[in-house]
Amino acid sequence: MIHPLDQKYSRQMLFKPLGRDGQERLRASSAVLVGCGAIGAAAANLLVRAGIGRLRILDRDFVEASNLQRQSLFNESDAREALPKAIAAERNLRAINSDVQIEGIVADLTPRNAVELLSAFPLILDGTDNFETRFLINDLAVKSSTPWVYAAAVASYGLSFTILPGKTACLACLLDSSGGAGLEETCDTIGVLGPIVNLIASLEVAEAMKILAGRPAALHGRLISCDVWSGRIQSVLPERDPQCQVCVQHQFSYLAGEAQPHITMCGRDSVQIHERSRSLDLKALQERLASTVSDVRQNGFLLRFLIPPYEMTVFSDGRAILKGTKDPAVARSLYAKYIGA
Ligand SMILES: [Zn+2]
């Protein structure tokens, strides 16, 4: 009888540095992916096809038509249904490889829930789109000595670097020395191309596979950056900052939560209202709103309605995303009026 691993993963097992032993270790391994947008979706796809044992996917957002150009795991039906990305990812990945335990969680990673959501996993993968969340991951990873892979892309440019706490530089070592230039640019302001996203996810997952398959000696330790438009590719060995506040001085200010505001920017013309784990009954809310606002829709995971010129999307954990404004005061007042103070 042919062993099931031989059938499914034969091309991966023929690759000598992995072999059967690497495949079996991969199957016994787990990782958590924070953010399932473009890089996250591509990374999840590769990891699940490679035969990781268990993958947890956290994402706070829902699928929209403007995502489909680069977010390779989603389709038009997910966008029409406005499915949360974590849920759509879980469904679509199950159809790709039913051997993998996949757990999609609709949540925003915050100092309050980070330990609970991440600490059971030996590897954290970056699929986020913002530095606040990355610094939070970095704090938790360094504090708990958990490896994590940083990955980011914008326009035609992207980079990836694997952080082994105590051994390599951490994110704070990297960004303090570069001064954080260019961090304000996001996909929502200057766009992003599908090819760079998939390239960066590939670099990220190749490193993840070395860790998960028990091949740490194969990690290249380099920060690789690429621009698919200009063809420029750089590979450097970052040094640790001997004064680093995080990996040397162990000051975990993001994890301590002081930096977390109640309302944050979220894309070009949206704000996110974080609520303190307040559980909402979406069905009851839908009934209550039906008489006062237009176009109330609910799909079991989120509820969305229009208050022209705004569109509000509310999640069952009390979080909301208000589209059509950058003004926290408008968001606060609409949230209080329609959801509750
Ligand atoms: Zn550091």
mmCIF file of C-alpha atoms and ligand atoms in Angstrom:
data_model
loop_
_atom_site.group_PDB
_atom_site.id
_atom_site.type_symbol
_atom_site.label_atom_id
_atom_site.label_comp_id
_atom_site.label_asym_id
_atom_site.label_seq_id
_atom_site.Cartn_x
_atom_site.Cartn_y
_atom_site.Cartn_z
ATOM 1 C CA MET A 1 0.000 0.000 0.000
ATOM 2 C CA ILE A 2 1.228 3.479 -0.808
ATOM 3 C CA HIS A 3 1.628 5.611 2.279
ATOM 4 C CA PRO A 4 -0.738 8.639 2.082
ATOM 5 C CA LEU A 5 2.176 11.022 2.654
ATOM 6 C CA ASP A 6 3.949 9.523 -0.362
ATOM 7 C CA GLN A 7 1.011 10.285 -2.604
ATOM 8 C CA LYS A 8 0.204 13.775 -1.517
ATOM 9 C CA TYR A 9 3.618 15.203 -0.748
ATOM 10 C CA SER A 10 5.876 13.129 -2.972
ATOM 11 C CA ARG A 11 7.420 16.119 -4.775
ATOM 12 C CA GLN A 12 8.204 17.789 -1.473
ATOM 13 C CA MET A 13 9.632 14.629 0.073
ATOM 14 C CA LEU A 14 11.862 14.073 -2.973
ATOM 15 C CA PHE A 15 13.481 17.374 -2.104
ATOM 16 C CA LYS A 16 16.441 15.988 -0.140
ATOM 17 C CA PRO A 17 16.787 18.668 2.566
ATOM 18 C CA LEU A 18 13.216 17.807 3.650
ATOM 19 C CA GLY A 19 12.654 14.138 2.894
ATOM 20 C CA ARG A 20 10.127 11.991 4.757
ATOM 21 C CA ASP A 21 11.408 13.057 8.139
ATOM 22 C CA GLY A 22 10.875 16.741 7.293
ATOM 23 C CA GLN A 23 7.398 16.010 5.967
ATOM 24 C CA GLU A 24 6.411 14.135 9.122
ATOM 25 C CA ARG A 25 7.681 16.961 11.293
ATOM 26 C CA LEU A 26 5.770 19.445 9.174
ATOM 27 C CA ARG A 27 2.625 17.403 9.658
ATOM 28 C CA ALA A 28 3.126 17.432 13.435
ATOM 29 C CA SER A 29 3.714 21.207 13.467
ATOM 30 C CA SER A 30 1.501 24.245 13.909
ATOM 31 C CA ALA A 31 1.629 27.978 13.301
ATOM 32 C CA VAL A 32 -0.533 31.047 13.725
ATOM 33 C CA LEU A 33 -0.999 33.590 10.944
ATOM 34 C CA VAL A 34 -1.893 37.123 11.977
ATOM 35 C CA GLY A 35 -3.784 38.832 9.169
ATOM 36 C CA CYS A 36 -5.171 37.162 6.084
ATOM 37 C CA GLY A 37 -5.037 39.851 3.421
ATOM 38 C CA ALA A 38 -2.791 39.521 0.403
ATOM 39 C CA ILE A 39 0.440 38.170 1.932
ATOM 40 C CA GLY A 40 -1.504 36.221 4.559
ATOM 41 C CA ALA A 41 -3.776 34.508 2.045
ATOM 42 C CA ALA A 42 -0.840 33.519 -0.164
ATOM 43 C CA ALA A 43 1.143 32.278 2.852
ATOM 44 C CA ALA A 44 -1.806 30.261 4.194
ATOM 45 C CA ASN A 45 -2.316 28.676 0.786
ATOM 46 C CA LEU A 46 1.332 27.573 0.578
ATOM 47 C CA LEU A 47 1.469 26.264 4.155
ATOM 48 C CA VAL A 48 -1.738 24.278 3.863
ATOM 49 C CA ARG A 49 -0.681 22.749 0.554
ATOM 50 C CA ALA A 50 2.715 21.895 2.074
ATOM 51 C CA GLY A 51 0.943 19.875 4.770
ATOM 52 C CA ILE A 52 1.383 21.810 8.007
ATOM 53 C CA GLY A 53 -0.516 20.059 10.829
ATOM 54 C CA ARG A 54 -2.500 22.942 12.238
ATOM 55 C CA LEU A 55 -2.938 26.548 11.163
ATOM 56 C CA ARG A 56 -4.774 29.265 13.076
ATOM 57 C CA ILE A 57 -5.741 32.295 11.009
ATOM 58 C CA LEU A 58 -6.651 35.588 12.658
ATOM 59 C CA ASP A 59 -8.191 38.405 10.673
ATOM 60 C CA ARG A 60 -10.340 41.403 11.573
ATOM 61 C CA ASP A 61 -11.642 42.302 8.124
ATOM 62 C CA PHE A 62 -14.111 41.068 5.502
ATOM 63 C CA VAL A 63 -13.693 40.293 1.792
ATOM 64 C CA GLU A 64 -14.371 43.123 -0.682
ATOM 65 C CA ALA A 65 -14.219 43.206 -4.488
ATOM 66 C CA SER A 66 -11.093 45.411 -4.380
ATOM 67 C CA ASN A 67 -9.207 42.601 -2.594
ATOM 68 C CA LEU A 68 -9.517 40.023 -5.358
ATOM 69 C CA GLN A 69 -6.769 41.427 -7.618
ATOM 70 C CA ARG A 70 -4.138 40.151 -5.142
ATOM 71 C CA GLN A 71 -5.764 38.112 -2.348
ATOM 72 C CA SER A 72 -5.527 34.761 -4.058
ATOM 73 C CA LEU A 73 -7.574 32.746 -1.569
ATOM 74 C CA PHE A 74 -10.865 34.603 -2.078
ATOM 75 C CA ASN A 75 -13.423 34.767 -4.867
ATOM 76 C CA GLU A 76 -16.351 36.919 -6.037
ATOM 77 C CA SER A 77 -18.861 34.981 -4.000
ATOM 78 C CA ASP A 78 -16.884 35.661 -0.775
ATOM 79 C CA ALA A 79 -16.928 39.366 -1.647
ATOM 80 C CA ARG A 80 -20.660 39.382 -2.473
ATOM 81 C CA GLU A 81 -21.396 37.733 0.876
ATOM 82 C CA ALA A 82 -18.932 40.091 2.651
ATOM 83 C CA LEU A 83 -17.571 37.058 4.488
ATOM 84 C CA PRO A 84 -14.967 37.703 7.167
ATOM 85 C CA LYS A 85 -11.581 36.825 5.662
ATOM 86 C CA ALA A 86 -10.813 34.359 8.466
ATOM 87 C CA ILE A 87 -14.011 32.440 7.685
ATOM 88 C CA ALA A 88 -13.622 32.525 3.893
ATOM 89 C CA ALA A 89 -9.974 31.473 4.249
ATOM 90 C CA GLU A 90 -10.893 28.551 6.498
ATOM 91 C CA ARG A 91 -13.562 27.326 4.050
ATOM 92 C CA ASN A 92 -11.446 27.662 0.952
ATOM 93 C CA LEU A 93 -8.361 26.111 2.564
ATOM 94 C CA ARG A 94 -10.356 23.101 3.774
ATOM 95 C CA ALA A 95 -11.242 22.385 0.166
ATOM 96 C CA ILE A 96 -7.542 22.525 -0.724
ATOM 97 C CA ASN A 97 -6.198 20.152 1.950
ATOM 98 C CA SER A 98 -8.604 18.393 4.310
ATOM 99 C CA ASP A 99 -5.730 16.883 6.339
ATOM 100 C CA VAL A 100 -4.882 20.234 7.894
ATOM 101 C CA GLN A 101 -6.600 21.500 11.025
ATOM 102 C CA ILE A 102 -7.580 25.038 10.080
ATOM 103 C CA GLU A 103 -9.087 27.473 12.523
ATOM 104 C CA GLY A 104 -10.239 30.875 11.309
ATOM 105 C CA ILE A 105 -10.831 33.449 14.057
ATOM 106 C CA VAL A 106 -12.491 36.796 13.360
ATOM 107 C CA ALA A 107 -10.638 39.136 15.697
ATOM 108 C CA ASP A 108 -8.381 42.127 15.869
ATOM 109 C CA LEU A 109 -5.110 41.311 17.627
ATOM 110 C CA THR A 110 -4.802 43.595 20.663
ATOM 111 C CA PRO A 111 -2.653 43.680 23.810
ATOM 112 C CA ARG A 112 -5.683 42.261 25.624
ATOM 113 C CA ASN A 113 -6.069 39.084 23.545
ATOM 114 C CA ALA A 114 -2.549 38.584 22.105
ATOM 115 C CA VAL A 115 -1.318 36.082 24.705
ATOM 116 C CA GLU A 116 -4.505 34.016 24.497
ATOM 117 C CA LEU A 117 -4.562 33.937 20.689
ATOM 118 C CA LEU A 118 -0.858 33.424 19.944
ATOM 119 C CA SER A 119 0.893 31.734 22.827
ATOM 120 C CA ALA A 120 -0.040 28.127 22.000
ATOM 121 C CA PHE A 121 1.924 28.284 18.742
ATOM 122 C CA PRO A 122 5.655 27.742 18.166
ATOM 123 C CA LEU A 123 5.719 30.058 15.130
ATOM 124 C CA ILE A 124 3.969 33.330 14.257
ATOM 125 C CA LEU A 125 3.599 34.520 10.680
ATOM 126 C CA ASP A 126 3.052 38.137 9.729
ATOM 127 C CA GLY A 127 0.142 38.797 7.387
ATOM 128 C CA THR A 128 -0.729 42.173 8.897
ATOM 129 C CA ASP A 129 -0.898 45.521 7.176
ATOM 130 C CA ASN A 130 0.236 47.815 9.982
ATOM 131 C CA PHE A 131 3.183 48.418 12.264
ATOM 132 C CA GLU A 132 1.223 48.703 15.468
ATOM 133 C CA THR A 133 0.218 45.047 15.193
ATOM 134 C CA ARG A 134 3.722 44.014 14.071
ATOM 135 C CA PHE A 135 5.287 45.648 17.128
ATOM 136 C CA LEU A 136 2.728 43.905 19.314
ATOM 137 C CA ILE A 137 3.689 40.544 17.726
ATOM 138 C CA ASN A 138 7.373 41.426 18.189
ATOM 139 C CA ASP A 139 6.849 42.158 21.896
ATOM 140 C CA LEU A 140 5.037 38.895 22.498
ATOM 141 C CA ALA A 141 7.452 36.857 20.370
ATOM 142 C CA VAL A 142 10.547 38.244 22.100
ATOM 143 C CA LYS A 143 8.999 37.907 25.557
ATOM 144 C CA SER A 144 8.043 34.262 24.934
ATOM 145 C CA SER A 145 11.094 33.399 22.749
ATOM 146 C CA THR A 146 8.830 32.448 19.839
ATOM 147 C CA PRO A 147 10.191 32.767 16.289
ATOM 148 C CA TRP A 148 8.209 34.924 13.910
ATOM 149 C CA VAL A 149 8.502 35.878 10.265
ATOM 150 C CA TYR A 150 8.050 39.527 9.331
ATOM 151 C CA ALA A 151 6.663 40.188 5.846
ATOM 152 C CA ALA A 152 5.394 43.365 4.213
ATOM 153 C CA ALA A 153 4.636 44.673 0.750
ATOM 154 C CA VAL A 154 3.395 47.894 -0.757
ATOM 155 C CA ALA A 155 3.264 49.070 -4.393
ATOM 156 C CA SER A 156 5.847 46.883 -6.232
ATOM 157 C CA TYR A 157 8.202 46.536 -3.244
ATOM 158 C CA GLY A 158 8.323 44.156 -0.306
ATOM 159 C CA LEU A 159 10.556 42.483 2.243
ATOM 160 C CA SER A 160 10.734 39.579 4.640
ATOM 161 C CA PHE A 161 12.917 38.676 7.616
ATOM 162 C CA THR A 162 12.820 35.824 10.114
ATOM 163 C CA ILE A 163 13.173 36.857 13.738
ATOM 164 C CA LEU A 164 14.616 34.353 16.211
ATOM 165 C CA PRO A 165 14.433 36.099 19.587
ATOM 166 C CA GLY A 166 17.794 36.329 21.314
ATOM 167 C CA LYS A 167 19.625 35.173 18.164
ATOM 168 C CA THR A 168 18.761 37.536 15.301
ATOM 169 C CA ALA A 169 17.793 41.197 15.259
ATOM 170 C CA CYS A 170 14.167 41.835 16.230
ATOM 171 C CA LEU A 171 11.723 44.207 14.517
ATOM 172 C CA ALA A 172 12.622 47.011 16.920
ATOM 173 C CA CYS A 173 16.346 46.540 16.133
ATOM 174 C CA LEU A 174 15.563 46.888 12.417
ATOM 175 C CA LEU A 175 13.230 49.828 12.496
ATOM 176 C CA ASP A 176 15.060 51.917 15.045
ATOM 177 C CA SER A 177 18.155 51.868 12.886
ATOM 178 C CA SER A 178 16.342 52.669 9.629
ATOM 179 C CA GLY A 179 14.352 55.490 11.235
ATOM 180 C CA GLY A 180 11.077 53.990 10.072
ATOM 181 C CA ALA A 181 11.147 55.879 6.777
ATOM 182 C CA GLY A 182 8.327 55.178 4.378
ATOM 183 C CA LEU A 183 6.172 53.440 6.951
ATOM 184 C CA GLU A 184 3.284 55.795 6.375
ATOM 185 C CA GLU A 185 2.693 54.520 2.866
ATOM 186 C CA THR A 186 0.099 51.785 2.715
ATOM 187 C CA CYS A 187 -1.657 49.733 0.049
ATOM 188 C CA ASP A 188 -4.630 52.047 0.482
ATOM 189 C CA THR A 189 -2.661 55.128 -0.514
ATOM 190 C CA ILE A 190 -0.183 53.931 -3.140
ATOM 191 C CA GLY A 191 -1.607 50.564 -4.151
ATOM 192 C CA VAL A 192 0.002 47.136 -4.374
ATOM 193 C CA LEU A 193 0.670 44.578 -7.110
ATOM 194 C CA GLY A 194 -0.279 40.903 -6.858
ATOM 195 C CA PRO A 195 3.171 39.641 -7.939
ATOM 196 C CA ILE A 196 5.104 41.293 -5.076
ATOM 197 C CA VAL A 197 2.653 39.984 -2.520
ATOM 198 C CA ASN A 198 3.033 36.409 -3.741
ATOM 199 C CA LEU A 199 6.816 36.707 -3.939
ATOM 200 C CA ILE A 200 7.074 37.962 -0.350
ATOM 201 C CA ALA A 201 4.672 35.285 0.922
ATOM 202 C CA SER A 202 6.866 32.688 -0.787
ATOM 203 C CA LEU A 203 9.992 33.986 0.965
ATOM 204 C CA GLU A 204 8.098 33.982 4.259
ATOM 205 C CA VAL A 205 6.783 30.437 3.914
ATOM 206 C CA ALA A 206 10.106 28.972 2.767
ATOM 207 C CA GLU A 207 11.617 30.180 6.059
ATOM 208 C CA ALA A 208 8.592 28.973 8.009
ATOM 209 C CA MET A 209 8.931 25.502 6.479
ATOM 210 C CA LYS A 210 12.552 25.268 7.638
ATOM 211 C CA ILE A 211 11.483 26.018 11.215
ATOM 212 C CA LEU A 212 8.419 23.769 11.162
ATOM 213 C CA ALA A 213 10.200 20.844 9.510
ATOM 214 C CA GLY A 214 13.018 20.998 12.066
ATOM 215 C CA ARG A 215 15.641 22.398 9.701
ATOM 216 C CA PRO A 216 16.751 25.549 11.572
ATOM 217 C CA ALA A 217 20.322 25.314 10.234
ATOM 218 C CA ALA A 218 18.902 26.068 6.770
ATOM 219 C CA LEU A 219 17.538 29.504 7.798
ATOM 220 C CA HIS A 220 19.451 32.108 5.789
ATOM 221 C CA GLY A 221 19.166 34.863 8.411
ATOM 222 C CA ARG A 222 18.824 37.539 5.753
ATOM 223 C CA LEU A 223 16.452 40.403 5.273
ATOM 224 C CA ILE A 224 15.491 40.106 1.630
ATOM 225 C CA SER A 225 13.842 42.998 -0.142
ATOM 226 C CA CYS A 226 12.651 43.021 -3.733
ATOM 227 C CA ASP A 227 11.019 45.362 -6.189
ATOM 228 C CA VAL A 228 9.274 43.515 -9.002
ATOM 229 C CA TRP A 229 8.976 46.708 -11.094
ATOM 230 C CA SER A 230 12.620 47.853 -11.033
ATOM 231 C CA GLY A 231 14.091 44.373 -10.636
ATOM 232 C CA ARG A 232 16.129 45.460 -7.630
ATOM 233 C CA ILE A 233 16.781 42.718 -5.092
ATOM 234 C CA GLN A 234 18.745 43.192 -1.889
ATOM 235 C CA SER A 235 19.830 40.730 0.759
ATOM 236 C CA VAL A 236 21.436 41.930 3.993
ATOM 237 C CA LEU A 237 22.354 40.380 7.343
ATOM 238 C CA PRO A 238 20.811 42.748 9.907
ATOM 239 C CA GLU A 239 22.694 43.264 13.151
ATOM 240 C CA ARG A 240 21.130 43.390 16.601
ATOM 241 C CA ASP A 241 20.894 46.792 18.207
ATOM 242 C CA PRO A 242 22.880 46.509 21.482
ATOM 243 C CA GLN A 243 20.532 49.136 22.974
ATOM 244 C CA CYS A 244 17.286 47.602 21.644
ATOM 245 C CA GLN A 245 14.402 48.418 23.955
ATOM 246 C CA VAL A 246 12.636 45.171 23.168
ATOM 247 C CA CYS A 247 15.129 42.327 22.707
ATOM 248 C CA VAL A 248 17.872 43.757 24.972
ATOM 249 C CA GLN A 249 16.086 45.877 27.579
ATOM 250 C CA HIS A 250 12.887 43.796 27.575
ATOM 251 C CA GLN A 251 10.528 46.756 27.604
ATOM 252 C CA PHE A 252 7.323 45.516 26.025
ATOM 253 C CA SER A 253 5.345 48.723 25.619
ATOM 254 C CA TYR A 254 3.015 47.434 22.875
ATOM 255 C CA LEU A 255 2.149 44.310 24.842
ATOM 256 C CA ALA A 256 1.550 46.430 27.928
ATOM 257 C CA GLY A 257 -1.123 48.102 25.845
ATOM 258 C CA GLU A 258 -0.368 51.719 26.559
ATOM 259 C CA ALA A 259 -0.118 52.450 22.861
ATOM 260 C CA GLN A 260 -3.538 51.053 21.943
ATOM 261 C CA PRO A 261 -6.019 53.787 21.099
ATOM 262 C CA HIS A 262 -9.762 53.223 21.125
ATOM 263 C CA ILE A 263 -10.224 54.313 17.527
ATOM 264 C CA THR A 264 -7.664 53.712 14.792
ATOM 265 C CA MET A 265 -7.257 54.413 11.102
ATOM 266 C CA CYS A 266 -8.016 51.463 8.935
ATOM 267 C CA GLY A 267 -7.404 52.086 5.268
ATOM 268 C CA ARG A 268 -7.803 55.251 3.266
ATOM 269 C CA ASP A 269 -11.205 56.426 4.393
ATOM 270 C CA SER A 270 -12.164 54.137 7.265
ATOM 271 C CA VAL A 271 -11.780 54.041 11.000
ATOM 272 C CA GLN A 272 -12.023 51.075 13.318
ATOM 273 C CA ILE A 273 -13.742 51.327 16.671
ATOM 274 C CA HIS A 274 -12.334 48.831 19.166
ATOM 275 C CA GLU A 275 -14.735 47.763 21.818
ATOM 276 C CA ARG A 276 -13.722 46.048 24.988
ATOM 277 C CA SER A 277 -14.861 42.488 24.349
ATOM 278 C CA ARG A 278 -18.484 43.435 24.306
ATOM 279 C CA SER A 279 -20.537 40.672 22.826
ATOM 280 C CA LEU A 280 -23.311 41.750 20.434
ATOM 281 C CA ASP A 281 -26.397 39.836 19.355
ATOM 282 C CA LEU A 282 -26.334 40.656 15.643
ATOM 283 C CA LYS A 283 -29.851 39.378 15.014
ATOM 284 C CA ALA A 284 -31.347 41.528 17.740
ATOM 285 C CA LEU A 285 -29.326 44.499 16.518
ATOM 286 C CA GLN A 286 -30.584 43.934 12.976
ATOM 287 C CA GLU A 287 -34.196 43.973 14.168
ATOM 288 C CA ARG A 288 -33.601 47.105 16.190
ATOM 289 C CA LEU A 289 -31.897 48.949 13.321
ATOM 290 C CA ALA A 290 -34.299 47.861 10.577
ATOM 291 C CA SER A 291 -36.711 50.705 11.241
ATOM 292 C CA THR A 292 -34.119 53.516 11.405
ATOM 293 C CA VAL A 293 -31.377 52.796 8.859
ATOM 294 C CA SER A 294 -31.306 51.566 5.289
ATOM 295 C CA ASP A 295 -29.983 48.356 3.819
ATOM 296 C CA VAL A 296 -29.250 46.359 6.984
ATOM 297 C CA ARG A 297 -27.576 43.084 6.034
ATOM 298 C CA GLN A 298 -26.277 40.325 8.250
ATOM 299 C CA ASN A 299 -24.428 37.116 7.374
ATOM 300 C CA GLY A 300 -24.024 35.469 10.762
ATOM 301 C CA PHE A 301 -20.553 36.942 11.284
ATOM 302 C CA LEU A 302 -21.123 40.637 10.762
ATOM 303 C CA LEU A 303 -23.841 43.178 10.219
ATOM 304 C CA ARG A 304 -23.620 46.016 7.778
ATOM 305 C CA PHE A 305 -25.800 49.058 7.209
ATOM 306 C CA LEU A 306 -25.784 52.415 5.479
ATOM 307 C CA ILE A 307 -26.033 55.810 7.103
ATOM 308 C CA PRO A 308 -25.290 57.863 3.979
ATOM 309 C CA PRO A 309 -22.564 58.828 3.233
ATOM 310 C CA TYR A 310 -21.179 56.253 5.673
ATOM 311 C CA GLU A 311 -21.232 52.482 5.800
ATOM 312 C CA MET A 312 -20.882 50.745 9.138
ATOM 313 C CA THR A 313 -19.842 47.119 9.591
ATOM 314 C CA VAL A 314 -20.258 45.679 13.072
ATOM 315 C CA PHE A 315 -18.745 42.393 14.289
ATOM 316 C CA SER A 316 -20.153 40.207 17.046
ATOM 317 C CA ASP A 317 -17.245 41.074 19.359
ATOM 318 C CA GLY A 318 -18.452 44.689 19.347
ATOM 319 C CA ARG A 319 -15.812 45.958 16.949
ATOM 320 C CA ALA A 320 -16.937 48.186 14.073
ATOM 321 C CA ILE A 321 -15.446 49.590 10.898
ATOM 322 C CA LEU A 322 -16.869 52.860 9.641
ATOM 323 C CA LYS A 323 -16.238 53.597 5.982
ATOM 324 C CA GLY A 324 -16.466 57.109 4.565
ATOM 325 C CA THR A 325 -14.619 59.121 7.181
ATOM 326 C CA LYS A 326 -11.246 59.547 8.885
ATOM 327 C CA ASP A 327 -12.741 61.506 11.739
ATOM 328 C CA PRO A 328 -12.742 59.632 15.078
ATOM 329 C CA ALA A 329 -15.416 61.988 16.448
ATOM 330 C CA VAL A 330 -17.863 61.039 13.686
ATOM 331 C CA ALA A 331 -17.140 57.360 14.302
ATOM 332 C CA ARG A 332 -17.617 57.705 18.033
ATOM 333 C CA SER A 333 -20.922 59.502 17.726
ATOM 334 C CA LEU A 334 -22.382 57.146 15.088
ATOM 335 C CA TYR A 335 -21.310 54.122 17.119
ATOM 336 C CA ALA A 336 -22.931 55.509 20.242
ATOM 337 C CA LYS A 337 -26.109 56.377 18.361
ATOM 338 C CA TYR A 338 -26.635 53.091 16.503
ATOM 339 C CA ILE A 339 -24.827 50.410 18.515
ATOM 340 C CA GLY A 340 -24.773 51.864 21.982
ATOM 341 C CA ALA A 341 -22.523 53.989 24.148
HETATM 342 ZN ZN ZN B 1 15.751 44.071 19.127
#
